[in-house]
Short mmCIF file of C-alpha atoms and ligand atoms in Angstrom, two decimals:
data_model
loop_
_atom_site.label_atom_id
_atom_site.label_comp_id
_atom_site.label_asym_id
_atom_site.label_seq_id
_atom_site.Cartn_x
_atom_site.Cartn_y
_atom_site.Cartn_z
CA MET A 1 -28.09 -19.36 14.70
CA SER A 2 -31.09 -20.92 16.45
CA TYR A 3 -30.78 -24.23 18.12
CA LYS A 4 -33.59 -25.54 15.23
CA SER A 5 -30.98 -25.08 12.41
CA TRP A 6 -28.22 -26.72 14.58
CA ARG A 7 -30.08 -29.74 14.84
CA PRO A 8 -29.68 -31.63 11.78
CA LEU A 9 -25.96 -31.10 11.76
CA TYR A 10 -25.87 -32.91 14.97
CA GLN A 11 -27.58 -35.47 13.63
CA THR A 12 -25.26 -35.95 10.61
CA LYS A 13 -22.16 -38.40 10.44
CA ARG A 14 -20.00 -38.27 13.68
CA GLN A 15 -16.85 -36.83 11.43
CA GLY A 16 -19.06 -34.08 9.75
CA SER A 17 -20.22 -33.25 13.15
CA ASN A 18 -17.05 -33.04 14.60
CA ASN A 19 -15.69 -31.01 11.62
CA TYR A 20 -18.73 -28.56 11.94
CA GLN A 21 -17.99 -28.06 15.64
CA PHE A 22 -14.18 -27.50 15.03
CA TYR A 23 -15.29 -25.11 12.10
CA LEU A 24 -17.53 -22.99 14.69
CA ALA A 25 -14.68 -22.89 17.52
CA GLU A 26 -12.41 -21.37 14.92
CA LEU A 27 -15.02 -19.06 13.46
CA ASN A 28 -15.78 -17.75 17.55
CA ALA A 29 -12.01 -17.34 18.01
CA ASN A 30 -11.65 -15.20 14.86
CA LEU A 31 -14.41 -13.20 16.01
CA GLN A 32 -13.41 -12.55 19.18
CA GLU A 33 -9.73 -11.57 18.07
CA ARG A 34 -11.29 -9.38 15.53
CA LEU A 35 -13.46 -7.62 18.08
CA THR A 36 -10.38 -7.41 20.63
CA LEU A 37 -8.14 -5.96 18.09
CA GLU A 38 -11.10 -3.47 16.98
CA ASN A 39 -11.62 -2.50 20.50
CA GLU A 40 -7.74 -1.94 21.10
CA LEU A 41 -7.56 -0.10 17.73
CA HIS A 42 -10.34 2.23 18.86
CA ASP A 43 -8.00 4.32 20.94
CA ALA A 44 -4.74 3.57 19.14
CA LEU A 45 -4.43 6.93 17.39
CA LYS A 46 -5.19 8.67 20.69
CA ARG A 47 -2.49 6.71 22.61
CA GLY A 48 0.14 7.58 20.32
CA GLU A 49 0.63 3.96 19.13
CA MET A 50 0.61 4.67 15.33
CA LEU A 51 3.58 5.41 13.36
CA LEU A 52 5.02 5.69 9.85
CA HIS A 53 7.76 3.85 8.36
CA TYR A 54 9.22 4.82 5.05
CA GLN A 55 10.45 2.69 2.10
CA PRO A 56 12.54 4.46 -0.51
CA LYS A 57 11.57 4.24 -4.12
CA VAL A 58 14.60 4.41 -6.57
CA SER A 59 14.79 5.58 -10.23
CA LEU A 60 16.34 2.99 -12.64
CA ILE A 61 17.43 5.68 -14.69
CA SER A 62 19.32 8.31 -12.22
CA GLY A 63 19.96 5.58 -9.63
CA ARG A 64 18.64 7.84 -7.01
CA ILE A 65 15.89 8.10 -4.27
CA ILE A 66 13.09 9.71 -5.82
CA GLY A 67 10.45 9.03 -3.44
CA VAL A 68 9.37 7.04 -0.51
CA GLU A 69 6.02 5.47 0.29
CA ALA A 70 4.59 6.16 3.87
CA LEU A 71 3.80 2.48 5.63
CA LEU A 72 1.31 2.73 8.58
CA ARG A 73 2.58 0.67 11.96
CA TRP A 74 0.99 -0.16 14.99
CA GLN A 75 2.97 -0.83 18.19
CA SER A 76 -0.27 -2.39 20.13
CA PRO A 77 1.01 -2.50 24.03
CA THR A 78 -1.25 -6.07 24.00
CA TYR A 79 -0.28 -7.71 20.89
CA GLY A 80 2.96 -5.87 19.92
CA SER A 81 4.04 -4.91 16.32
CA VAL A 82 0.73 -5.64 14.13
CA SER A 83 0.77 -6.16 10.54
CA PRO A 84 -1.24 -3.60 8.35
CA ALA A 85 -2.40 -6.82 6.51
CA LYS A 86 -4.17 -7.70 10.05
CA PHE A 87 -5.51 -4.48 10.91
CA ILE A 88 -5.97 -2.24 7.79
CA PRO A 89 -9.17 -4.44 7.01
CA ILE A 90 -10.28 -3.96 10.51
CA ALA A 91 -9.81 -0.21 10.52
CA GLU A 92 -11.58 -0.31 7.04
CA GLU A 93 -14.84 -2.32 8.24
CA SER A 94 -15.26 -0.03 11.19
CA GLY A 95 -14.82 2.92 9.76
CA LEU A 96 -11.68 3.70 11.87
CA ILE A 97 -9.64 4.28 8.80
CA VAL A 98 -11.14 7.57 8.35
CA PRO A 99 -9.28 9.49 11.10
CA ILE A 100 -6.47 7.21 10.82
CA GLY A 101 -5.81 7.79 7.24
CA GLU A 102 -6.24 11.29 7.97
CA TRP A 103 -3.56 11.28 10.44
CA VAL A 104 -1.13 9.39 7.98
CA LEU A 105 -1.86 11.72 5.29
CA SER A 106 -0.88 14.89 7.52
CA THR A 107 1.88 13.12 9.22
CA ALA A 108 3.53 12.02 5.75
CA CYS A 109 2.95 15.52 4.10
CA ALA A 110 4.20 17.21 7.16
CA GLN A 111 7.33 14.96 7.10
CA ASN A 112 8.18 15.68 3.81
CA ARG A 113 8.06 19.15 4.32
CA THR A 114 10.25 19.16 7.24
CA TRP A 115 13.01 17.31 4.76
CA GLN A 116 12.60 19.96 2.17
CA LYS A 117 12.98 22.40 4.79
CA ASN A 118 16.24 20.67 6.10
CA GLY A 119 17.48 20.91 2.38
CA LEU A 120 17.24 17.39 1.20
CA PRO A 121 16.33 17.38 -2.27
CA PRO A 122 12.62 17.43 -2.84
CA LEU A 123 10.87 13.67 -2.80
CA LYS A 124 7.60 12.25 -3.51
CA MET A 125 5.68 11.06 -0.59
CA ALA A 126 3.51 8.11 -1.51
CA VAL A 127 0.59 7.40 0.57
CA ASN A 128 -1.99 4.40 0.49
CA LEU A 129 -5.65 5.43 0.12
CA SER A 130 -8.39 2.64 1.01
CA ALA A 131 -11.67 2.33 -0.55
CA ARG A 132 -13.50 3.87 2.65
CA GLN A 133 -11.46 6.93 2.86
CA PHE A 134 -11.83 7.34 -1.23
CA LYS A 135 -15.52 7.28 -0.85
CA GLN A 136 -15.44 10.17 1.78
CA PRO A 137 -17.36 12.97 0.22
CA ASN A 138 -15.01 15.65 1.63
CA LEU A 139 -11.79 13.69 0.38
CA VAL A 140 -10.68 16.38 -2.07
CA GLN A 141 -11.21 19.12 0.60
CA MET A 142 -9.48 17.00 3.51
CA ILE A 143 -6.19 16.47 1.16
CA ALA A 144 -6.35 20.29 -0.10
CA LYS A 145 -6.49 21.67 3.75
CA ILE A 146 -3.76 19.21 4.91
CA LEU A 147 -1.55 20.41 2.00
CA ASN A 148 -1.87 23.88 3.00
CA GLU A 149 -1.50 23.04 6.76
CA THR A 150 1.72 21.34 6.01
CA ASP A 151 2.66 23.84 3.45
CA LEU A 152 3.61 21.03 0.72
CA ASN A 153 3.49 21.48 -2.71
CA ALA A 154 0.83 19.28 -4.29
CA ASN A 155 3.51 17.78 -6.71
CA TYR A 156 5.31 16.42 -3.62
CA LEU A 157 2.38 13.92 -2.86
CA GLU A 158 1.51 10.47 -4.49
CA LEU A 159 -1.54 8.86 -3.73
CA GLU A 160 -1.56 4.99 -4.16
CA LEU A 161 -5.00 3.61 -5.11
CA THR A 162 -6.01 -0.07 -5.85
CA GLU A 163 -7.97 -1.31 -8.54
CA SER A 164 -10.74 -2.46 -6.90
CA LEU A 165 -11.15 1.03 -5.33
CA ILE A 166 -11.54 3.10 -8.50
CA ILE A 167 -13.58 0.37 -10.29
CA ASP A 168 -16.69 1.28 -8.34
CA ASN A 169 -18.94 3.67 -9.52
CA VAL A 170 -16.95 5.05 -12.25
CA GLN A 171 -18.40 8.43 -12.90
CA GLN A 172 -17.86 9.77 -9.26
CA THR A 173 -14.35 8.02 -9.46
CA ILE A 174 -13.60 10.07 -12.67
CA THR A 175 -14.43 13.23 -11.17
CA THR A 176 -12.78 12.74 -7.81
CA LEU A 177 -9.41 11.52 -9.37
CA GLN A 178 -9.63 14.94 -12.04
CA GLN A 179 -9.65 17.15 -8.93
CA LEU A 180 -6.98 15.62 -7.22
CA HIS A 181 -4.95 15.52 -10.60
CA ASP A 182 -5.79 18.93 -11.54
CA MET A 183 -4.40 19.85 -7.93
CA GLY A 184 -0.97 18.37 -9.32
CA ILE A 185 -1.18 15.09 -6.90
CA VAL A 186 0.46 12.21 -8.55
CA LEU A 187 -1.84 9.10 -9.01
CA SER A 188 -0.46 5.58 -8.94
CA LEU A 189 -2.17 2.25 -9.17
CA ASP A 190 -0.87 -0.02 -6.23
CA ASP A 191 -0.76 -3.84 -6.76
CA PHE A 192 -1.29 -3.42 -10.56
CA GLY A 193 -2.46 -6.77 -12.38
CA THR A 194 -4.23 -8.45 -8.94
CA GLY A 195 -7.37 -6.75 -9.72
CA TYR A 196 -9.58 -6.30 -12.86
CA SER A 197 -6.85 -4.83 -14.94
CA SER A 198 -9.60 -3.41 -16.76
CA LEU A 199 -7.83 -1.60 -19.95
CA SER A 200 -10.76 0.92 -20.56
CA TYR A 201 -10.25 2.61 -17.42
CA LEU A 202 -6.52 3.20 -17.87
CA LYS A 203 -7.61 5.16 -20.95
CA ARG A 204 -10.42 7.37 -18.97
CA PHE A 205 -8.65 7.86 -15.69
CA PRO A 206 -5.95 10.38 -15.02
CA ILE A 207 -3.52 7.95 -13.73
CA ASP A 208 0.35 8.72 -13.69
CA ILE A 209 1.77 5.51 -12.64
CA LEU A 210 1.47 1.73 -12.66
CA LYS A 211 3.02 -0.32 -9.59
CA ILE A 212 3.69 -3.94 -10.60
CA ASP A 213 2.29 -5.87 -7.94
CA GLN A 214 5.28 -8.17 -5.88
CA SER A 215 3.48 -11.18 -6.75
CA PHE A 216 4.81 -10.88 -10.15
CA VAL A 217 8.50 -9.70 -9.51
CA ARG A 218 8.42 -12.73 -7.17
CA ASP A 219 9.26 -15.53 -9.40
CA LEU A 220 10.03 -13.06 -12.28
CA VAL A 221 13.34 -14.77 -12.98
CA PHE A 222 12.03 -18.39 -12.89
CA ASN A 223 8.61 -18.32 -14.00
CA SER A 224 8.11 -17.18 -17.82
CA ASP A 225 4.55 -16.12 -17.23
CA ASP A 226 5.39 -13.97 -14.48
CA ALA A 227 8.29 -12.56 -16.76
CA ALA A 228 5.56 -12.16 -19.75
CA ILE A 229 3.04 -10.38 -17.56
CA THR A 230 5.68 -7.96 -16.11
CA GLU A 231 6.81 -7.16 -19.38
CA ALA A 232 3.44 -6.78 -20.81
CA ILE A 233 2.75 -4.36 -17.98
CA ILE A 234 5.55 -2.17 -18.52
CA SER A 235 5.13 -1.97 -22.32
CA LEU A 236 1.47 -1.09 -21.61
CA ALA A 237 2.29 1.55 -19.17
CA HIS A 238 4.82 3.26 -22.02
CA SER A 239 2.21 2.85 -24.41
CA LEU A 240 -0.06 4.77 -22.46
CA ARG A 241 2.82 7.70 -21.59
CA LEU A 242 2.53 6.10 -17.92
CA SER A 243 5.80 5.66 -15.69
CA VAL A 244 5.91 2.15 -14.22
CA ILE A 245 7.05 1.10 -10.81
CA ALA A 246 8.07 -2.67 -9.46
CA GLU A 247 7.49 -3.56 -5.81
CA GLY A 248 8.61 -6.21 -3.90
CA VAL A 249 12.34 -6.08 -5.36
CA GLU A 250 14.40 -8.37 -3.33
CA THR A 251 17.34 -9.48 -5.61
CA GLN A 252 19.97 -8.50 -8.22
CA GLU A 253 18.48 -10.64 -10.73
CA GLN A 254 14.92 -9.23 -10.50
CA LEU A 255 16.70 -5.62 -10.59
CA ASP A 256 18.77 -6.74 -13.62
CA TYR A 257 15.86 -8.16 -15.51
CA LEU A 258 13.55 -4.74 -14.50
CA GLN A 259 15.88 -2.58 -15.83
CA ALA A 260 16.97 -4.31 -18.82
CA ASN A 261 12.87 -4.21 -19.84
CA GLY A 262 12.54 -0.51 -19.34
CA CYS A 263 10.98 -0.38 -16.17
CA ASN A 264 11.44 3.14 -14.46
CA GLU A 265 11.68 2.71 -10.73
CA ILE A 266 11.92 -0.01 -8.07
CA GLN A 267 11.07 -0.45 -4.51
CA GLY A 268 12.00 -3.38 -2.14
CA TYR A 269 13.93 -4.85 0.37
CA TYR A 270 16.74 -5.03 -2.44
CA PHE A 271 17.48 -1.57 -1.72
CA SER A 272 15.96 -0.70 1.46
CA ARG A 273 13.35 -2.21 3.99
CA PRO A 274 10.58 0.11 5.19
CA LEU A 275 12.49 2.47 7.74
CA ALA A 276 11.58 4.27 11.02
CA VAL A 277 11.81 8.07 10.20
CA ALA A 278 15.30 8.74 12.00
CA ASP A 279 16.74 5.85 9.58
CA ILE A 280 15.38 7.10 6.29
CA THR A 281 16.60 10.57 7.05
CA LEU A 282 19.91 9.02 7.71
CA LEU A 283 19.65 7.49 4.45
CA LEU A 284 18.33 10.39 2.70
CA GLU A 285 21.15 12.52 4.02
CA ALA A 286 23.64 10.09 3.08
CA ASP A 287 22.09 10.40 -0.55
CA LYS A 288 23.32 7.17 -1.72
CA LYS A 289 23.47 6.94 -5.26
CA LEU A 290 22.38 3.23 -6.86
CA SER A 291 24.17 3.46 -10.02
CA CYS A 292 22.30 1.98 -12.70
CA ASN A 293 25.13 -0.45 -14.56
CA ALA A 294 26.75 -3.45 -13.87
CA ASN A 295 28.35 -1.73 -10.75
CA MET A 296 25.25 -2.21 -8.94
CA ARG A 297 26.13 -5.39 -7.51
CA THR A 298 28.54 -3.81 -5.38
CA LEU A 299 26.54 -0.95 -3.91
CA ALA A 300 25.36 -1.40 -0.20
CA CYS A 301 21.97 -1.93 0.49
CA TYR A 302 19.98 -0.98 3.53
P1 C2E B 1 1.45 -2.05 -0.33
O1 C2E B 1 0.60 -0.42 -0.45
O2 C2E B 1 1.40 -2.90 -1.70
O3 C2E B 1 2.72 -1.91 0.21
C1 C2E B 1 3.81 -2.85 0.01
C2 C2E B 1 3.91 -3.70 0.69
O4 C2E B 1 5.10 -4.82 0.61
C3 C2E B 1 4.45 -3.27 2.41
O5 C2E B 1 3.95 -4.25 3.64
C4 C2E B 1 5.84 -3.42 2.52
O6 C2E B 1 6.54 -3.25 3.64
C5 C2E B 1 5.98 -4.77 1.51
N1 C2E B 1 7.11 -4.87 0.80
C6 C2E B 1 8.29 -3.72 0.39
N2 C2E B 1 9.13 -4.28 -0.17
C7 C2E B 1 9.26 -5.79 -0.06
C8 C2E B 1 9.92 -6.75 -0.41
O7 C2E B 1 10.84 -6.46 -1.25
N3 C2E B 1 9.47 -8.10 -0.22
C9 C2E B 1 8.28 -8.19 0.63
N4 C2E B 1 7.96 -9.43 0.60
N5 C2E B 1 7.11 -7.32 0.67
C10 C2E B 1 7.78 -5.82 0.73
P2 C2E B 1 3.10 -3.50 4.66
O8 C2E B 1 3.88 -2.33 5.24
O9 C2E B 1 2.79 -4.81 5.59
O10 C2E B 1 1.71 -3.30 4.19
C11 C2E B 1 0.71 -3.85 3.84
C12 C2E B 1 -0.24 -3.48 2.93
O11 C2E B 1 -1.15 -2.68 4.02
C13 C2E B 1 0.17 -2.38 1.97
O12 C2E B 1 0.51 -2.83 0.89
C14 C2E B 1 -1.24 -1.41 2.07
O13 C2E B 1 -2.25 -2.19 0.84
C15 C2E B 1 -1.50 -1.44 3.54
N6 C2E B 1 -1.09 -0.27 4.41
C16 C2E B 1 -0.19 0.25 4.87
N7 C2E B 1 -0.03 1.39 5.13
C17 C2E B 1 -1.19 1.69 5.02
C18 C2E B 1 -1.88 3.04 5.12
O14 C2E B 1 -1.33 4.30 5.73
N8 C2E B 1 -3.01 3.41 4.59
C19 C2E B 1 -3.80 2.49 3.98
N9 C2E B 1 -4.84 2.46 3.50
N10 C2E B 1 -3.25 1.30 3.85
C20 C2E B 1 -2.00 0.83 4.27
MG1 MG B 2 1.18 1.00 -1.75
MG1 MG B 3 1.26 -2.76 -3.44
#
């Protein structure tokens, strides 16, 4: 901003001017923080600071763990544990999400294959895909290569996509999704209900699963609007022969509600937080069973 464009603001009322200076200082601090984070993030993968945690997904029909979602964690020596909500947007804007995302896919697929080789029941491994990754022209080949290298059957990989990601360039999106689907990969729509929720793409895109956003699940039991939206998503999914999972399930009451309304799967702190690989492996080995009746109340959660 040039000095010229600043001047009129300094001529404004004292109160306004103070506000503006405060705003500029805050903007500067945010920009500074962002730049430092981006610098640190640049070599985080090389320095081995990235790791994956895994959160179980549980079937409300069998009560068993049927899959896990891989969730990226960054242990920065400078900042400690950085939340994905903070660093994923920076990785996305800077393009660093492309190598990081490839590492996530490869690590998650290799981990799933290791569990299979160790005799655990086969699970779906869900990996989040960002918009920038989805737009990479070699996405399908990159995923095929990883499946091949890790020797994982495509049926055991699930990709979590968001509505905003798939709404852009519809024709190209359909082609890419169809290629992934034809390979046997499971496709789910994450944070469903928070984006455009355009119903026409549900018909046109080869989606298998709708994931009800946690913002609806949070107050499900107290808020009749959230309850109505949740019921509508479950019913919509089933009418379109899709499966439906609720994320962010934290209480028995939410679980009971979702089960009574025919939701297929749940994921959330009620059953387990995202766990480091050693802990999730113990959980899978213990093969804990989440029974689907009133006895659920007595079950240990993790
Ligand atoms: P998401 O894919 O919707 O993941 C769900 C988020 O909800 C995760 O946050 C998870 O830890 C949190 N969560 C799970 N159960 C509960 C619960 O019962 N209550 C509450 N309050 N939260 C719960 P996390 O791990 O911080 O990830 C945030 C977002 O970052 C993810 O949202 C996803 O959009 C993104 N993300 C995480 N890992 C990756 C990755 O490997 N690649 C990409 N592109 N994005 C990722
Ligand atoms: Mg997700
Ligand atoms: Mg989500």
